[in-house]
């Protein structure tokens, strides 16, 4: 469907450039200058590394297994088995539509920058709210990933050392994981790129090892009829269709975070092609690997009720134990936890780049602090710690709310997908006026975009609805509260103040004078940039 155009559409040239300057700058850096920014971040990532970031954040070994217990009670094996390819196909439409826009505007700002450039009017407002939804979704994704890693780590610690899986202990492990990810991300993008490259093979080999063990070792496997047709409803709601819709959260939460490839384009070589390919390939590879993993795990179920209500609080861990014994289960858990660790680290990386770019344009409180670049590593260190700290705050409600984790995953889906859909909608409104990059969808662009926007509208409503009945203080889905709180804060700030000074993404200079700023950064001299606005 997508086409790599034989003759790429050249970007608009705002003014002539001296031939010598063209020889010095790479095409990526030149395009970034045309979009209004200097090359502050180190452009050292390959196309594979760009793909690896998004693939690591989707992380089938994190999303699929973390919410597997939710799937067992909300639709059961049939929902788990068939929900995955359905959601994966719809997600591919969203990813394709995003990739086309990414090719035209390869900047770290990603979604909110695209919204500003594509809006026919009121560009700053479109950009402002897109950015805030993106910020909310990315913080929630980081919280969801690392909290899931804490669940699994706590289960392993209980099996090995008797460290009970209480909410308090899980929060402690969660905090340690976030600190580790913060520290690794402060050491520079080259180290992060190495971890992400390793992550791809860890995930792929991990899926093969887990599925291979679960196929070969257990003496009993569930029947095909059980895996493909058995429906389970333990939500308290009577209507199976509603329960089946709720059960899609398992797959849709997993298919999030692939906008990371866009946020990393200022650090990626051949960004206008590598970024779009990273988005699409991360979805396609995850779709195949995730389905194999879910089928392998579901066929290995030995005692459905016992595993769903496991004392560890982690049904996949109990399935491992029942299927292959304690020692083998610990080995498989180590594979899963390693993948989740890689996923969380990549999520903090992408989140910090979005925070850096949004702060560069003055859109977050304390912007002057969050968009500072570490002169030694050329990474946004302060933004890294804001990403980790915000994620920790989202995980704390698990201490008193049993459905808090499902709510965090819903917040991530809604925040990110609304941010994904806004620039796609604006691109549809542009029609033929849209300036395509070298990677585009050709005649399929409109159909793909319409499906992407429609799917986003469905899931944005769906995942705000109650997930269990009866609805009590401890089972209430606080997703609408979290979404409205962020939207309300951004809306009030916009009306009271930001609409007077936020003009959308701020350019740092003209294409002629920006190369000098980039050279300053290469010698660790920070250029003077536009005032990011009130902080």
mmCIF file of N, CA and C in Angstrom, residues 59 61-62 65 149 151-157 159-161 202-203 205-207 209-210 314 316-317 320-321 324-343:
data_model
loop_
_atom_site.group_PDB
_atom_site.id
_atom_site.type_symbol
_atom_site.label_atom_id
_atom_site.label_comp_id
_atom_site.label_asym_id
_atom_site.label_seq_id
_atom_site.Cartn_x
_atom_site.Cartn_y
_atom_site.Cartn_z
ATOM 1 N N UNK A 59 6.253 -3.493 22.542
ATOM 2 C CA UNK A 59 6.665 -4.584 23.422
ATOM 3 C C UNK A 59 5.568 -5.609 23.688
ATOM 4 N N UNK A 61 5.867 -8.519 24.740
ATOM 5 C CA UNK A 61 6.115 -9.232 25.995
ATOM 6 C C UNK A 61 5.734 -8.388 27.207
ATOM 7 N N UNK A 62 5.511 -7.110 27.005
ATOM 8 C CA UNK A 62 5.039 -6.261 28.094
ATOM 9 C C UNK A 62 3.525 -6.119 28.040
ATOM 10 N N UNK A 65 1.275 -9.541 28.048
ATOM 11 C CA UNK A 65 1.300 -10.317 29.282
ATOM 12 C C UNK A 65 0.829 -9.510 30.481
ATOM 13 N N UNK A 149 6.067 -3.994 34.607
ATOM 14 C CA UNK A 149 7.353 -4.609 34.944
ATOM 15 C C UNK A 149 7.467 -4.833 36.448
ATOM 16 N N UNK A 151 4.931 -5.418 38.511
ATOM 17 C CA UNK A 151 4.077 -6.571 38.818
ATOM 18 C C UNK A 151 4.850 -7.879 38.625
ATOM 19 N N UNK A 152 5.469 -8.009 37.464
ATOM 20 C CA UNK A 152 6.154 -9.257 37.129
ATOM 21 C C UNK A 152 7.407 -9.450 37.979
ATOM 22 N N UNK A 153 8.126 -8.354 38.227
ATOM 23 C CA UNK A 153 9.322 -8.458 39.070
ATOM 24 C C UNK A 153 8.946 -8.868 40.486
ATOM 25 N N UNK A 154 7.866 -8.281 40.999
ATOM 26 C CA UNK A 154 7.415 -8.625 42.345
ATOM 27 C C UNK A 154 6.980 -10.089 42.415
ATOM 28 N N UNK A 155 6.338 -10.582 41.341
ATOM 29 C CA UNK A 155 5.947 -11.997 41.307
ATOM 30 C C UNK A 155 7.176 -12.903 41.365
ATOM 31 N N UNK A 156 8.228 -12.536 40.611
ATOM 32 C CA UNK A 156 9.463 -13.324 40.635
ATOM 33 C C UNK A 156 10.133 -13.256 42.006
ATOM 34 N N UNK A 157 10.143 -12.063 42.606
ATOM 35 C CA UNK A 157 10.751 -11.913 43.928
ATOM 36 C C UNK A 157 9.995 -12.724 44.983
ATOM 37 N N UNK A 159 8.356 -15.532 44.375
ATOM 38 C CA UNK A 159 8.673 -16.937 44.121
ATOM 39 C C UNK A 159 10.066 -17.296 44.635
ATOM 40 N N UNK A 160 11.016 -16.391 44.476
ATOM 41 C CA UNK A 160 12.399 -16.689 44.798
ATOM 42 C C UNK A 160 12.763 -16.371 46.244
ATOM 43 N N UNK A 161 12.235 -15.221 46.754
ATOM 44 C CA UNK A 161 12.670 -14.751 48.076
ATOM 45 C C UNK A 161 11.534 -14.547 49.077
ATOM 46 N N UNK A 202 15.897 -9.445 21.683
ATOM 47 C CA UNK A 202 15.415 -10.009 22.955
ATOM 48 C C UNK A 202 13.931 -10.353 22.838
ATOM 49 N N UNK A 203 13.155 -9.426 22.263
ATOM 50 C CA UNK A 203 11.720 -9.663 22.124
ATOM 51 C C UNK A 203 11.431 -10.827 21.175
ATOM 52 N N UNK A 205 13.431 -13.298 20.010
ATOM 53 C CA UNK A 205 13.901 -14.582 20.534
ATOM 54 C C UNK A 205 13.133 -14.982 21.786
ATOM 55 N N UNK A 206 12.767 -13.971 22.606
ATOM 56 C CA UNK A 206 12.001 -14.254 23.817
ATOM 57 C C UNK A 206 10.656 -14.885 23.512
ATOM 58 N N UNK A 207 9.968 -14.352 22.499
ATOM 59 C CA UNK A 207 8.683 -14.928 22.096
ATOM 60 C C UNK A 207 8.881 -16.367 21.625
ATOM 61 N N UNK A 209 11.296 -18.474 22.384
ATOM 62 C CA UNK A 209 11.659 -19.348 23.506
ATOM 63 C C UNK A 209 10.441 -19.659 24.367
ATOM 64 N N UNK A 210 9.673 -18.622 24.730
ATOM 65 C CA UNK A 210 8.502 -18.824 25.599
ATOM 66 C C UNK A 210 7.489 -19.741 24.927
ATOM 67 N N UNK A 314 -0.397 -12.200 39.081
ATOM 68 C CA UNK A 314 0.099 -12.152 37.692
ATOM 69 C C UNK A 314 -0.265 -13.476 37.012
ATOM 70 N N UNK A 316 -0.123 -14.765 33.967
ATOM 71 C CA UNK A 316 0.852 -15.464 33.132
ATOM 72 C C UNK A 316 1.922 -16.184 33.947
ATOM 73 N N UNK A 317 2.326 -15.611 35.072
ATOM 74 C CA UNK A 317 3.323 -16.265 35.919
ATOM 75 C C UNK A 317 2.783 -17.593 36.432
ATOM 76 N N UNK A 320 2.802 -20.174 33.687
ATOM 77 C CA UNK A 320 4.154 -20.726 33.554
ATOM 78 C C UNK A 320 4.412 -21.803 34.615
ATOM 79 N N UNK A 321 4.049 -21.484 35.867
ATOM 80 C CA UNK A 321 4.292 -22.417 36.978
ATOM 81 C C UNK A 321 3.531 -23.717 36.765
ATOM 82 N N UNK A 324 5.032 -25.657 33.425
ATOM 83 C CA UNK A 324 6.408 -26.186 33.324
ATOM 84 C C UNK A 324 7.140 -26.245 34.662
ATOM 85 N N UNK A 325 6.476 -25.836 35.750
ATOM 86 C CA UNK A 325 7.114 -25.912 37.055
ATOM 87 C C UNK A 325 7.814 -24.618 37.455
ATOM 88 N N UNK A 326 8.210 -24.555 38.729
ATOM 89 C CA UNK A 326 8.771 -23.324 39.296
ATOM 90 C C UNK A 326 10.063 -22.863 38.616
ATOM 91 N N UNK A 327 10.989 -23.779 38.419
ATOM 92 C CA UNK A 327 12.291 -23.389 37.860
ATOM 93 C C UNK A 327 12.147 -22.837 36.447
ATOM 94 N N UNK A 328 11.411 -23.547 35.617
ATOM 95 C CA UNK A 328 11.182 -23.074 34.251
ATOM 96 C C UNK A 328 10.411 -21.773 34.229
ATOM 97 N N UNK A 329 9.459 -21.640 35.148
ATOM 98 C CA UNK A 329 8.656 -20.419 35.208
ATOM 99 C C UNK A 329 9.526 -19.213 35.531
ATOM 100 N N UNK A 330 10.470 -19.389 36.439
ATOM 101 C CA UNK A 330 11.371 -18.285 36.791
ATOM 102 C C UNK A 330 12.204 -17.855 35.585
ATOM 103 N N UNK A 331 12.655 -18.825 34.817
ATOM 104 C CA UNK A 331 13.440 -18.513 33.625
ATOM 105 C C UNK A 331 12.613 -17.700 32.620
ATOM 106 N N UNK A 332 11.374 -18.135 32.385
ATOM 107 C CA UNK A 332 10.513 -17.407 31.447
ATOM 108 C C UNK A 332 10.172 -16.018 31.977
ATOM 109 N N UNK A 333 9.976 -15.907 33.295
ATOM 110 C CA UNK A 333 9.698 -14.595 33.875
ATOM 111 C C UNK A 333 10.877 -13.641 33.688
ATOM 112 N N UNK A 334 12.094 -14.152 33.771
ATOM 113 C CA UNK A 334 13.267 -13.302 33.550
ATOM 114 C C UNK A 334 13.282 -12.760 32.124
ATOM 115 N N UNK A 335 12.890 -13.570 31.171
ATOM 116 C CA UNK A 335 12.808 -13.109 29.782
ATOM 117 C C UNK A 335 11.776 -11.987 29.663
ATOM 118 N N UNK A 336 10.618 -12.193 30.269
ATOM 119 C CA UNK A 336 9.551 -11.197 30.202
ATOM 120 C C UNK A 336 9.975 -9.896 30.883
ATOM 121 N N UNK A 337 10.554 -10.005 32.068
ATOM 122 C CA UNK A 337 10.958 -8.812 32.817
ATOM 123 C C UNK A 337 12.040 -8.041 32.057
ATOM 124 N N UNK A 338 12.969 -8.764 31.423
ATOM 125 C CA UNK A 338 13.984 -8.095 30.609
ATOM 126 C C UNK A 338 13.354 -7.293 29.483
ATOM 127 N N UNK A 339 12.367 -7.888 28.809
ATOM 128 C CA UNK A 339 11.680 -7.189 27.723
ATOM 129 C C UNK A 339 10.938 -5.967 28.246
ATOM 130 N N UNK A 340 10.282 -6.111 29.388
ATOM 131 C CA UNK A 340 9.560 -4.982 29.975
ATOM 132 C C UNK A 340 10.517 -3.863 30.378
ATOM 133 N N UNK A 341 11.698 -4.226 30.844
ATOM 134 C CA UNK A 341 12.691 -3.219 31.211
ATOM 135 C C UNK A 341 13.132 -2.440 29.978
ATOM 136 N N UNK A 342 13.408 -3.156 28.888
ATOM 137 C CA UNK A 342 13.766 -2.485 27.641
ATOM 138 C C UNK A 342 12.644 -1.564 27.171
ATOM 139 N N UNK A 343 11.417 -2.054 27.276
ATOM 140 C CA UNK A 343 10.249 -1.285 26.847
ATOM 141 C C UNK A 343 10.127 0.008 27.642
#
